[in-house]
Short mmCIF file of C-alpha atoms and ligand atoms in Angstrom, two decimals:
data_model
loop_
_atom_site.label_atom_id
_atom_site.label_comp_id
_atom_site.label_asym_id
_atom_site.label_seq_id
_atom_site.Cartn_x
_atom_site.Cartn_y
_atom_site.Cartn_z
CA MET K 9 82.75 120.66 74.57
CA ASN K 10 83.03 124.61 74.47
CA PHE K 11 85.20 124.72 77.55
CA LEU K 12 87.66 122.27 75.93
CA ILE K 13 88.16 124.60 72.98
CA ALA K 14 88.14 127.66 75.62
CA ALA K 15 90.78 125.84 77.61
CA GLN K 16 93.23 125.52 74.77
CA GLU K 17 93.36 129.82 74.48
CA PRO K 18 95.97 129.81 77.57
CA LEU K 19 98.00 126.51 76.47
CA LYS K 20 98.59 128.50 73.64
CA ALA K 21 99.37 131.77 75.30
CA LEU K 22 102.19 129.33 77.14
CA SER K 23 103.44 127.81 74.01
CA ASP K 24 103.46 131.29 72.00
CA ALA K 25 105.71 132.52 75.32
CA ILE K 26 108.30 129.82 74.88
CA GLU K 27 108.70 130.15 71.14
CA HIS K 28 109.33 134.19 71.79
CA ALA K 29 111.35 133.23 74.77
CA THR K 30 113.72 131.33 73.02
CA ARG K 31 115.23 131.55 69.71
CA PRO K 32 117.44 128.71 68.50
CA ALA K 33 120.46 130.23 66.84
CA PRO K 34 123.96 129.08 68.25
CA SER K 35 126.99 129.58 67.02
CA THR K 36 129.25 126.73 67.00
CA GLY K 37 131.03 127.83 69.81
CA GLN K 38 128.04 127.81 71.95
CA VAL K 39 126.83 124.39 71.04
CA LEU K 40 130.62 123.00 71.89
CA ILE K 41 130.17 124.57 74.98
CA MET K 42 126.60 123.20 75.79
CA ASP K 43 127.76 119.98 74.30
CA ALA K 44 130.42 119.47 77.18
CA CYS K 45 128.32 121.15 79.92
CA TYR K 46 126.07 118.19 79.05
CA LEU K 47 128.61 115.58 79.19
CA ILE K 48 130.07 116.35 82.06
CA GLY K 49 126.55 117.26 83.92
CA ALA K 50 125.82 113.29 82.78
CA VAL K 51 129.08 111.60 84.10
CA LEU K 52 128.59 113.80 87.40
CA PHE K 53 124.98 112.36 87.56
CA ILE K 54 126.18 109.30 87.27
CA LEU K 55 128.79 109.56 90.21
CA ALA K 56 126.31 111.32 92.49
CA LEU K 57 124.37 108.28 92.34
CA LYS K 58 127.22 106.05 92.95
CA TRP K 59 128.00 107.96 95.89
CA LEU K 60 124.75 108.25 96.88
CA SER K 61 124.98 104.86 98.05
CA ASN K 62 127.04 105.02 100.82
CA PRO K 63 126.54 107.14 103.75
CA THR K 64 130.61 108.07 103.79
CA THR K 65 130.09 109.60 100.31
CA ALA K 66 126.22 110.51 100.09
CA ARG K 67 127.43 114.20 100.76
CA LYS K 68 129.95 114.25 97.81
CA GLY K 69 127.07 112.81 95.87
CA ASN K 70 124.46 115.28 96.81
CA THR K 71 127.02 117.90 95.85
CA ALA K 72 128.10 116.06 92.19
CA GLY K 73 124.51 116.06 91.67
CA GLN K 74 124.02 119.73 92.18
CA ILE K 75 127.09 120.42 90.13
CA GLY K 76 126.29 118.45 87.65
CA MET K 77 122.39 120.31 87.13
CA LEU K 78 123.70 123.74 87.21
CA LEU K 79 126.03 122.65 84.40
CA ALA K 80 122.84 121.34 82.42
CA VAL K 81 121.00 124.78 83.17
CA VAL K 82 124.19 126.83 82.42
CA GLY K 83 124.95 124.95 79.12
CA THR K 84 121.09 125.01 77.96
CA LEU K 85 121.36 128.98 78.41
CA ILE K 86 124.65 129.46 76.75
CA GLY K 87 123.83 126.89 73.67
CA ALA K 88 119.63 127.28 73.08
CA GLY K 89 120.23 130.74 71.66
CA ILE K 90 117.98 132.10 74.22
CA VAL K 91 117.76 135.83 74.07
CA GLU K 92 114.66 136.66 76.35
CA ILE K 93 115.97 135.60 79.67
CA HIS K 94 113.00 137.23 81.64
CA TRP K 95 110.58 134.13 81.55
CA ILE K 96 113.53 132.28 82.92
CA VAL K 97 114.07 134.63 86.00
CA ILE K 98 110.22 134.55 86.59
CA GLY K 99 110.60 130.79 86.41
CA ILE K 100 113.60 130.82 88.84
CA LEU K 101 112.03 133.36 91.69
CA VAL K 102 108.95 131.48 91.56
CA GLY K 103 110.50 128.33 92.13
CA SER K 104 113.05 129.27 94.73
CA LEU K 105 109.92 131.40 96.84
CA ILE K 106 108.60 127.85 96.83
CA GLY K 107 111.89 125.80 97.19
CA VAL K 108 113.79 127.49 100.16
CA PRO K 109 110.97 127.67 102.17
CA MET K 110 110.27 124.33 101.67
CA ALA K 111 113.80 123.17 102.75
CA LEU K 112 113.84 125.39 105.72
CA LEU K 113 110.71 124.90 107.41
CA MET K 114 109.73 121.20 107.12
CA PRO K 115 110.90 119.08 109.60
CA MET K 116 113.09 116.06 108.85
CA THR K 117 110.05 113.64 109.67
CA ALA K 118 108.36 115.52 106.66
CA VAL K 119 110.99 114.59 104.10
CA PRO K 120 108.40 112.15 102.40
CA GLN K 121 105.67 114.45 102.02
CA ARG K 122 108.38 117.16 100.84
CA THR K 123 109.94 114.91 98.38
CA ALA K 124 106.34 113.99 97.26
CA LEU K 125 105.76 117.80 96.39
CA SER K 126 109.16 118.19 94.28
CA HIS K 127 107.96 115.06 92.53
CA ALA K 128 104.51 116.89 91.76
CA PHE K 129 106.58 120.06 90.45
CA GLY K 130 108.91 118.08 88.51
CA ALA K 131 106.10 116.52 86.57
CA LEU K 132 103.89 119.03 86.06
CA ALA K 133 106.79 120.98 84.52
CA ALA K 134 107.34 117.78 82.30
CA SER K 135 103.49 117.71 81.04
CA LEU K 136 103.68 121.37 80.73
CA VAL K 137 106.15 121.66 78.43
CA GLY K 138 104.70 118.44 76.86
CA ILE K 139 101.00 120.38 76.13
CA ALA K 140 102.63 123.90 75.19
CA HIS K 141 105.10 121.68 72.27
CA PHE K 142 101.77 120.19 71.31
CA TYR K 143 99.31 123.43 70.64
CA GLN K 144 102.86 125.44 69.65
CA GLU K 145 102.85 123.10 66.43
CA PRO K 146 100.62 124.02 63.81
CA ALA K 147 97.49 121.31 64.02
CA GLY K 148 98.12 117.94 62.61
CA HIS K 149 101.73 118.72 61.82
CA ILE K 150 103.32 116.52 64.75
CA PRO K 151 105.02 113.11 63.15
CA PRO K 152 103.62 109.69 64.53
CA LEU K 153 106.49 108.63 66.41
CA VAL K 154 107.06 112.15 68.28
CA MET K 155 103.57 112.30 68.98
CA GLY K 156 103.51 109.09 70.65
CA ILE K 157 106.42 109.69 72.75
CA LEU K 158 104.67 113.13 73.23
CA CYS K 159 101.64 111.19 74.59
CA LEU K 160 103.82 109.25 77.31
CA GLU K 161 105.82 112.06 78.19
CA VAL K 162 102.26 114.26 79.34
CA LEU K 163 100.36 110.83 80.63
CA LEU K 164 103.55 110.20 83.07
CA GLY K 165 103.59 113.85 83.93
CA ALA K 166 100.12 114.39 84.45
CA LEU K 167 99.62 111.48 86.45
CA THR K 168 102.26 111.60 88.89
CA PHE K 169 101.37 115.05 89.48
CA THR K 170 98.26 114.61 90.70
CA GLY K 171 99.24 110.93 92.05
CA SER K 172 102.27 113.24 94.08
CA LEU K 173 100.02 115.66 95.51
CA MET K 174 97.52 112.77 96.65
CA ALA K 175 100.68 111.13 98.14
CA PHE K 176 101.50 114.65 99.90
CA GLY K 177 97.96 115.02 101.25
CA LYS K 178 97.92 111.85 102.79
CA LEU K 179 101.38 111.85 104.32
CA GLN K 180 100.30 115.32 105.63
CA GLU K 181 97.13 114.38 106.84
CA ILE K 182 95.41 116.39 104.72
CA LEU K 183 93.26 114.04 103.16
CA PRO K 184 92.61 110.84 105.32
CA THR K 185 95.38 108.17 105.39
CA ARG K 186 93.63 105.07 105.20
CA PRO K 187 92.82 102.97 101.71
CA MET K 188 89.77 104.63 100.55
CA THR K 189 88.00 101.84 98.28
CA PHE K 190 84.90 101.16 96.72
CA SER K 191 83.33 98.34 94.79
CA GLY K 192 84.72 97.77 91.25
CA GLN K 193 87.35 100.57 91.57
CA ASN K 194 90.10 98.35 89.91
CA ILE K 195 87.93 98.18 86.75
CA PHE K 196 86.88 102.09 87.14
CA ASN K 197 90.75 102.74 87.45
CA PHE K 198 91.29 100.96 84.47
CA MET K 199 88.53 102.29 82.17
CA ILE K 200 90.21 105.81 82.42
CA LEU K 201 93.75 104.35 81.97
CA GLY K 202 91.87 102.84 79.03
CA GLY K 203 90.40 105.89 77.85
CA ALA K 204 93.59 107.42 78.22
CA ILE K 205 95.73 105.63 75.99
CA VAL K 206 93.03 105.03 73.43
CA SER K 207 93.01 108.72 73.18
CA ALA K 208 96.86 108.80 72.39
CA ILE K 209 96.53 106.17 69.99
CA VAL K 210 93.47 108.19 68.35
CA LEU K 211 95.78 111.23 68.70
CA VAL K 212 98.77 109.73 67.41
CA MET K 213 97.03 108.84 64.24
CA ASN K 214 95.27 112.09 63.80
CA PRO K 215 97.50 114.53 65.70
CA GLU K 216 94.77 117.32 64.05
CA MET K 217 92.42 116.58 67.14
CA GLN K 218 92.99 119.00 69.35
CA TRP K 219 90.55 118.84 72.09
CA LEU K 220 91.23 115.20 72.47
CA PHE K 221 94.49 115.84 73.59
CA LEU K 222 92.82 118.07 76.34
CA VAL K 223 90.50 114.97 77.31
CA PHE K 224 93.62 112.73 77.11
CA THR K 225 95.45 115.28 79.69
CA VAL K 226 92.34 115.57 82.29
CA LEU K 227 92.24 111.52 81.74
CA ALA K 228 95.61 110.94 82.84
CA ALA K 229 95.38 113.17 85.54
CA LEU K 230 92.27 111.46 86.96
CA PHE K 231 94.08 108.08 86.93
CA GLY K 232 97.11 109.43 89.11
CA ILE K 233 94.39 110.78 91.73
CA MET K 234 92.25 107.01 91.20
CA LEU K 235 95.41 105.19 91.46
CA ILE K 236 96.80 106.60 95.19
CA LEU K 237 93.15 106.39 96.75
CA PRO K 238 92.85 103.16 97.58
CA ILE K 239 96.57 103.24 98.75
CA GLY K 240 97.15 103.63 102.75
CA GLY K 241 99.33 106.57 104.27
CA ALA K 242 101.69 104.43 105.48
CA ASP K 243 102.77 102.48 101.95
CA MET K 244 103.11 106.39 100.39
CA PRO K 245 106.97 105.81 100.60
CA THR K 246 106.92 103.04 98.28
CA VAL K 247 103.97 104.75 95.93
CA ILE K 248 106.65 107.90 95.91
CA SER K 249 109.80 106.12 94.88
CA LEU K 250 107.56 104.59 92.06
CA LEU K 251 106.11 108.05 91.19
CA ASN K 252 109.53 109.17 91.29
CA ALA K 253 110.37 106.63 88.58
CA TYR K 254 107.14 107.98 86.36
CA ALA K 255 108.63 111.58 86.55
CA GLY K 256 111.80 110.70 85.47
CA LEU K 257 110.32 108.82 82.33
CA SER K 258 108.40 111.51 81.74
CA ALA K 259 111.28 113.89 81.94
CA SER K 260 113.22 111.31 79.78
CA MET K 261 110.12 111.32 77.03
CA MET K 262 110.33 114.83 77.41
CA GLY K 263 114.34 115.04 76.16
CA PHE K 264 113.33 113.19 72.84
CA VAL K 265 110.65 115.40 71.91
CA LEU K 266 113.09 118.62 72.79
CA ASP K 267 116.19 116.89 71.32
CA ASN K 268 117.61 117.40 74.42
CA LYS K 269 120.13 114.64 75.50
CA VAL K 270 121.18 115.82 79.13
CA LEU K 271 117.38 115.58 79.67
CA ILE K 272 117.02 112.01 78.28
CA ILE K 273 120.47 110.99 80.46
CA ALA K 274 119.24 112.45 83.32
CA GLY K 275 115.44 111.46 83.27
CA ALA K 276 116.56 108.01 82.26
CA LEU K 277 118.80 107.88 85.43
CA ASP K 278 115.76 109.50 87.75
CA GLY K 279 113.43 106.71 86.33
CA ALA K 280 115.70 103.74 86.62
CA SER K 281 116.72 104.35 90.05
CA GLY K 282 113.25 105.07 91.32
CA LEU K 283 112.15 101.62 89.59
CA ILE K 284 115.20 100.16 91.51
CA LEU K 285 114.69 101.85 94.79
CA SER K 286 111.00 100.49 94.63
CA ILE K 287 111.89 97.44 93.91
CA ILE K 288 114.28 97.30 96.91
CA MET K 289 111.42 98.29 99.29
CA CYS K 290 109.22 95.70 98.11
CA LYS K 291 111.48 93.40 98.55
CA ALA K 292 112.30 94.47 102.49
CA MET K 293 108.66 94.37 103.28
CA ASN K 294 108.48 91.19 101.10
CA ARG K 295 105.24 92.68 99.58
CA SER K 296 104.60 92.45 95.57
CA PHE K 297 104.20 95.84 93.50
CA THR K 298 100.61 94.67 92.75
CA ASN K 299 100.17 94.29 96.61
CA VAL K 300 101.31 97.87 97.35
CA LEU K 301 99.16 99.71 94.87
CA PHE K 302 96.01 97.28 94.91
CA GLY K 303 96.67 95.98 98.46
CA ALA K 304 95.03 98.75 100.93
CA PHE K 305 97.38 97.64 103.38
CA GLY K 306 98.56 99.63 106.14
CA GLN K 307 95.33 99.20 108.21
CA VAL K 308 95.76 97.90 111.88
CA GLN K 309 94.45 94.43 112.31
CA ALA K 310 92.37 93.02 114.88
CA ALA K 311 94.64 91.68 117.98
CA ALA K 312 95.78 88.43 117.21
CA VAL K 313 94.78 85.72 119.70
CA ALA K 314 92.40 86.87 122.24
CA GLY K 315 92.14 85.09 125.40
CA GLU K 316 95.44 84.24 125.69
CA GLN K 317 97.45 86.40 128.56
CA LYS K 318 101.32 86.24 127.95
CA THR K 319 103.50 88.05 130.43
CA VAL K 320 106.24 90.46 129.40
CA LYS K 321 109.32 91.56 131.61
CA SER K 322 109.90 95.18 132.12
CA ALA K 323 112.65 97.24 133.59
CA GLY K 324 113.47 100.55 134.94
CA ALA K 325 116.22 102.87 133.68
CA GLU K 326 118.43 102.02 136.04
CA GLU K 327 118.71 97.91 136.00
CA ALA K 328 118.91 98.90 132.48
CA ALA K 329 121.69 100.87 132.67
CA GLY K 330 123.48 98.65 135.04
CA ILE K 331 123.27 95.92 131.94
CA LEU K 332 124.40 97.89 129.38
CA SER K 333 127.34 99.29 131.05
CA ALA K 334 128.65 95.57 131.95
CA ALA K 335 128.22 94.42 128.60
CA THR K 336 131.06 94.11 126.19
CA SER K 337 129.07 94.48 123.19
CA VAL K 338 125.71 96.51 122.54
CA VAL K 339 124.02 96.88 118.96
CA ILE K 340 121.52 99.93 118.74
CA VAL K 341 118.45 99.12 116.40
CA PRO K 342 116.96 101.81 115.85
CA GLY K 343 113.02 102.08 114.22
CA TYR K 344 110.26 104.71 113.51
CA GLY K 345 109.66 105.13 117.27
CA MET K 346 113.42 106.82 117.32
CA ALA K 347 112.43 109.52 114.30
CA VAL K 348 109.20 110.13 115.74
CA ALA K 349 110.96 110.94 119.38
CA GLN K 350 113.95 112.73 117.41
CA ALA K 351 115.83 110.52 120.10
CA GLN K 352 118.68 110.66 117.49
CA HIS K 353 120.87 113.14 119.54
CA ARG K 354 120.38 111.45 122.92
CA VAL K 355 121.15 108.19 121.18
CA HIS K 356 124.65 109.93 120.06
CA GLU K 357 125.14 110.60 123.93
CA LEU K 358 124.15 107.00 124.36
CA TYR K 359 127.07 106.13 122.42
CA ASP K 360 129.59 108.34 124.03
CA ALA K 361 128.67 107.04 127.52
CA LEU K 362 128.88 103.19 126.70
CA THR K 363 132.07 103.93 124.62
CA LYS K 364 133.42 105.78 127.03
CA LYS K 365 133.03 102.48 129.55
CA GLY K 366 134.64 100.48 126.87
CA VAL K 367 131.63 98.59 125.50
CA ASP K 368 131.77 97.96 121.92
CA VAL K 369 128.82 99.83 120.20
CA LYS K 370 127.44 99.04 116.83
CA PHE K 371 124.09 100.23 115.15
CA ALA K 372 121.90 97.78 113.30
CA ILE K 373 120.02 99.43 110.03
CA HIS K 374 117.81 97.42 108.32
CA PRO K 375 116.62 98.80 104.80
CA VAL K 376 112.92 99.48 106.05
CA ALA K 377 113.14 100.87 109.11
CA GLY K 378 110.95 103.74 109.87
CA ARG K 379 109.13 105.51 107.18
CA MET K 380 111.69 105.94 104.30
CA PRO K 381 114.38 104.50 102.40
CA GLY K 382 117.24 105.59 104.13
CA HIS K 383 115.72 106.97 107.20
CA MET K 384 118.05 105.85 110.13
CA ASN K 385 120.94 106.62 107.93
CA VAL K 386 119.62 110.38 107.81
CA LEU K 387 118.72 110.57 111.39
CA LEU K 388 122.36 108.94 112.70
CA ALA K 389 124.09 111.04 110.11
CA GLU K 390 122.29 114.07 111.65
CA ALA K 391 123.33 113.24 114.80
CA GLU K 392 126.80 112.58 113.79
CA ILE K 393 127.14 109.08 114.67
CA PRO K 394 130.24 107.57 113.34
CA TYR K 395 129.37 105.94 109.67
CA ASP K 396 131.43 103.36 110.10
CA LYS K 397 129.34 102.01 113.24
CA LEU K 398 126.38 101.74 110.99
CA VAL K 399 126.10 98.15 109.68
CA GLU K 400 123.47 96.76 107.24
CA MET K 401 121.37 93.95 108.01
CA GLU K 402 123.38 91.35 105.93
CA ASP K 403 126.52 92.01 107.48
CA ILE K 404 124.93 92.53 111.59
CA ASN K 405 122.86 89.57 111.51
CA SER K 406 125.77 86.86 111.86
CA GLU K 407 126.89 88.77 114.99
CA PHE K 408 123.72 88.93 117.04
CA PRO K 409 124.64 85.53 118.64
CA GLN K 410 127.94 86.95 120.16
CA VAL K 411 126.24 90.18 120.97
CA ASP K 412 125.55 91.08 124.86
CA VAL K 413 122.65 93.20 124.56
CA ALA K 414 120.49 94.14 121.64
CA LEU K 415 118.97 97.23 122.32
CA VAL K 416 115.95 98.15 120.29
CA ILE K 417 114.83 101.90 119.97
CA GLY K 418 111.46 102.40 119.03
CA ALA K 419 111.44 99.68 115.91
CA ASN K 420 109.16 96.83 115.98
CA ASP K 421 108.33 95.00 112.48
CA VAL K 422 111.59 94.94 111.57
CA THR K 423 112.55 92.63 114.59
CA ASN K 424 109.62 90.51 114.52
CA PRO K 425 110.72 86.46 114.68
CA ALA K 426 107.46 85.56 113.21
CA ALA K 427 108.36 86.52 109.94
CA ARG K 428 110.73 83.82 109.85
CA HIS K 429 108.20 80.71 110.51
CA ASP K 430 104.74 82.43 111.02
CA LYS K 431 103.35 81.92 107.77
CA SER K 432 99.72 83.62 108.63
CA SER K 433 101.68 86.79 109.67
CA PRO K 434 101.44 89.71 107.01
CA ILE K 435 104.85 89.98 107.34
CA TYR K 436 105.77 86.74 106.50
CA GLY K 437 109.18 85.96 104.43
CA MET K 438 110.10 89.86 105.25
CA PRO K 439 113.96 89.85 106.33
CA ILE K 440 114.47 90.89 109.47
CA LEU K 441 117.06 92.05 112.06
CA ASP K 442 118.03 88.98 114.47
CA VAL K 443 117.91 90.63 117.36
CA ASP K 444 116.10 87.32 119.51
CA LYS K 445 119.52 86.11 119.05
CA ALA K 446 121.90 88.27 121.08
CA ARG K 447 122.23 87.36 124.81
CA THR K 448 119.72 90.09 126.34
CA VAL K 449 117.43 92.33 124.37
CA MET K 450 116.00 95.50 125.79
CA VAL K 451 113.01 97.09 123.98
CA ILE K 452 112.43 101.29 124.19
CA LYS K 453 108.68 101.79 123.14
CA ARG K 454 105.84 103.61 124.94
CA GLY K 455 103.40 100.51 124.91
CA MET K 456 102.26 97.27 123.39
CA ALA K 457 101.29 99.04 120.19
CA PRO K 458 101.75 96.83 117.10
CA GLY K 459 103.91 98.63 114.48
CA PHE K 460 103.39 99.86 111.07
CA ALA K 461 102.17 96.02 110.19
CA GLY K 462 99.53 95.99 112.79
CA VAL K 463 100.81 92.57 114.47
CA GLU K 464 102.03 91.60 117.82
CA ASN K 465 105.64 90.94 118.29
CA GLU K 466 106.54 88.01 120.17
CA LEU K 467 110.02 89.22 120.60
CA TYR K 468 108.59 91.02 123.99
CA TYR K 469 107.27 87.75 125.17
CA LEU K 470 110.84 85.91 125.47
CA ASP K 471 112.94 85.41 128.39
CA LYS K 472 115.53 87.42 127.68
CA THR K 473 113.50 90.41 126.77
CA LEU K 474 113.28 93.18 129.25
CA MET K 475 110.53 95.78 128.09
CA LEU K 476 111.83 99.70 128.90
CA PHE K 477 108.26 101.58 128.71
CA GLY K 478 108.60 105.51 127.67
CA ASP K 479 109.18 107.74 125.16
CA ALA K 480 112.43 106.98 123.16
CA LYS K 481 113.75 110.38 123.98
CA GLY K 482 113.03 110.47 127.54
CA MET K 483 114.06 106.80 127.85
CA VAL K 484 117.69 107.18 126.75
CA GLY K 485 118.01 110.44 128.63
CA SER K 486 117.52 108.59 131.74
CA LEU K 487 119.63 105.81 130.40
CA VAL K 488 122.93 108.19 129.76
CA LYS K 489 122.01 109.64 133.05
CA GLU K 490 122.47 106.52 134.88
CA ILE K 491 125.13 105.34 133.32
CA GLY K 492 127.15 108.36 133.79
CA GLU K 493 126.21 108.32 137.53
CA ALA K 494 127.47 104.33 137.66
CA HIS K 495 130.55 103.65 138.73
P1 LIG R 29 107.13 100.09 113.23
O1 LIG R 29 106.96 98.57 113.30
O2 LIG R 29 106.08 101.10 112.45
O3 LIG R 29 106.89 100.21 114.83
C1 LIG R 29 107.54 101.55 115.40
C2 LIG R 29 107.25 101.57 116.88
O4 LIG R 29 107.70 102.52 117.30
C3 LIG R 29 105.92 101.02 117.45
O5 LIG R 29 105.50 100.09 117.68
C4 LIG R 29 105.69 101.84 118.44
O6 LIG R 29 105.13 101.55 119.76
C5 LIG R 29 107.05 102.84 118.42
N1 LIG R 29 106.99 104.22 119.16
C6 LIG R 29 106.14 105.04 118.40
N2 LIG R 29 106.84 106.30 118.78
C7 LIG R 29 107.77 106.52 119.85
C8 LIG R 29 108.17 106.83 120.95
N3 LIG R 29 107.91 108.46 120.84
N4 LIG R 29 109.08 106.36 121.60
C9 LIG R 29 109.44 105.28 121.51
N5 LIG R 29 108.63 104.51 120.62
C10 LIG R 29 107.47 104.70 120.24
O7 LIG R 29 108.65 100.28 112.88
P2 LIG R 29 109.88 99.78 112.38
O8 LIG R 29 110.08 98.41 112.83
O9 LIG R 29 110.98 100.80 111.88
O10 LIG R 29 109.32 99.00 110.68
C11 LIG R 29 109.08 100.25 110.37
C12 LIG R 29 107.85 99.54 109.05
O11 LIG R 29 107.17 100.32 108.07
C13 LIG R 29 107.90 98.20 108.54
O12 LIG R 29 107.23 97.48 108.48
C14 LIG R 29 107.95 98.29 107.05
O13 LIG R 29 107.66 97.31 105.98
C15 LIG R 29 107.13 99.78 107.15
N6 LIG R 29 107.81 101.00 106.03
C16 LIG R 29 109.18 101.36 105.76
C17 LIG R 29 109.11 102.03 104.69
C18 LIG R 29 110.45 102.61 104.48
O14 LIG R 29 110.96 102.78 103.28
N7 LIG R 29 111.37 102.96 105.61
C19 LIG R 29 108.25 102.69 103.98
C20 LIG R 29 106.72 101.78 104.14
C21 LIG R 29 106.44 101.10 104.92
P3 LIG R 29 104.56 102.52 120.70
O15 LIG R 29 103.25 102.92 120.02
O16 LIG R 29 104.36 101.42 121.80
O17 LIG R 29 105.65 103.13 121.16
#
């Protein structure tokens, strides 16, 4: 128990520092400016979310969100009567020292892990503020309602902090990406969570038990680690989106504890949007939350039917370029392989080459193509492909029967017709792009390896399908060259 008491000292020092750094004596004018900043900031957050939902307005949405956050910070600096600014300056410097290299050095393909790290920092901040608030109050003086909210803030914050770090480790392959399981794991995990909840209830009734607050925090942080252990690396994007929701809720709880309206609003928006995104991702993969959290999905399954010899037709770049040039309409279906090969700029060149020949080219976007929400939109936008050429799954599917060529570039699961009829398939029920209904299908991939779900794709064995074996960047480059040379 001694270490628990000893560990409280640095926390007390932290809360003392916060107390001395702030002195709440703002004038009426300052409070008015703060409220105005908060109001405009909150409106901008809502507009940002609306604009971010469409590629044509996404940049505007991003800027609106940033201005909203700047207003929230400025409003707080003016209205909270802060007299000693040095702690805040140190915080901004440390944050910038970590954030700027993260933004500049981590590549586009590392966005999922970068997001995991940002959530970890946000959740750490929320839990530290909660912990500081607890130790700042004289022992036993926190009313039960505030104590309950404080516990929720620290529970969600601490588990999101450690959980997001684990997610980062798995995505960056610092930790093993495979699901790590042991017998009785779920019971063990629920015992940790149960321990944290019981501690929180005891604390609400006895807020003077300062040592128990530390036990509670440690249990919450441990639960975050245990929650992520059994989840495979490939399922991390969905988990990160869920952790995003937790971090948002934690920030919202922090807003209640600190009586800060903009925190309540921003946290609630973050929590709700993270949850909605997780639901959209689960639906698009036809998976449930419990299956993602406890399903240990993402391990490659044994080959489906041994013995049965099926053949595929393959073609070279020259033949494929001839077919593409002669087509009236082509739909390009990008997937994870395009992201891995970083082929998006070559794909833009292909779009230009075909458009020049009078071919109508569109891009079919599946909601979970790639490994993170909006993965394909981000890459194609980076390559400056016109937004109006990107068509969502629900809108493009009815067009496939009239399409001359569906060109699949590094996509696999999102085009597998087994999802429509094979009840034994792990992807059964997942909505797919109906590329098999196009007149001709071409698939660029390196070999016959399965995709994320680990299942064979029957699309490759259709009579109308031509396999173009090769790395996406190289093969698309060859197609562009051949189309350019063809007359
Ligand atoms: P996929 O099913 O994972 O297939 C990707 C294909 O790309 C592989 O079959 C691979 O075949 C090929 N490939 C890899 N590197 C390549 C390269 N350099 N050049 C050419 N091809 C390459 O991808 P998807 O169709 O995009 O489907 C996404 C999957 O991820 C879905 O199952 C989805 O449920 C899951 N998921 C998505 C998200 C999300 O938010 N987007 C989150 C979690 C899970 P070869 O090795 O033979 O080349």
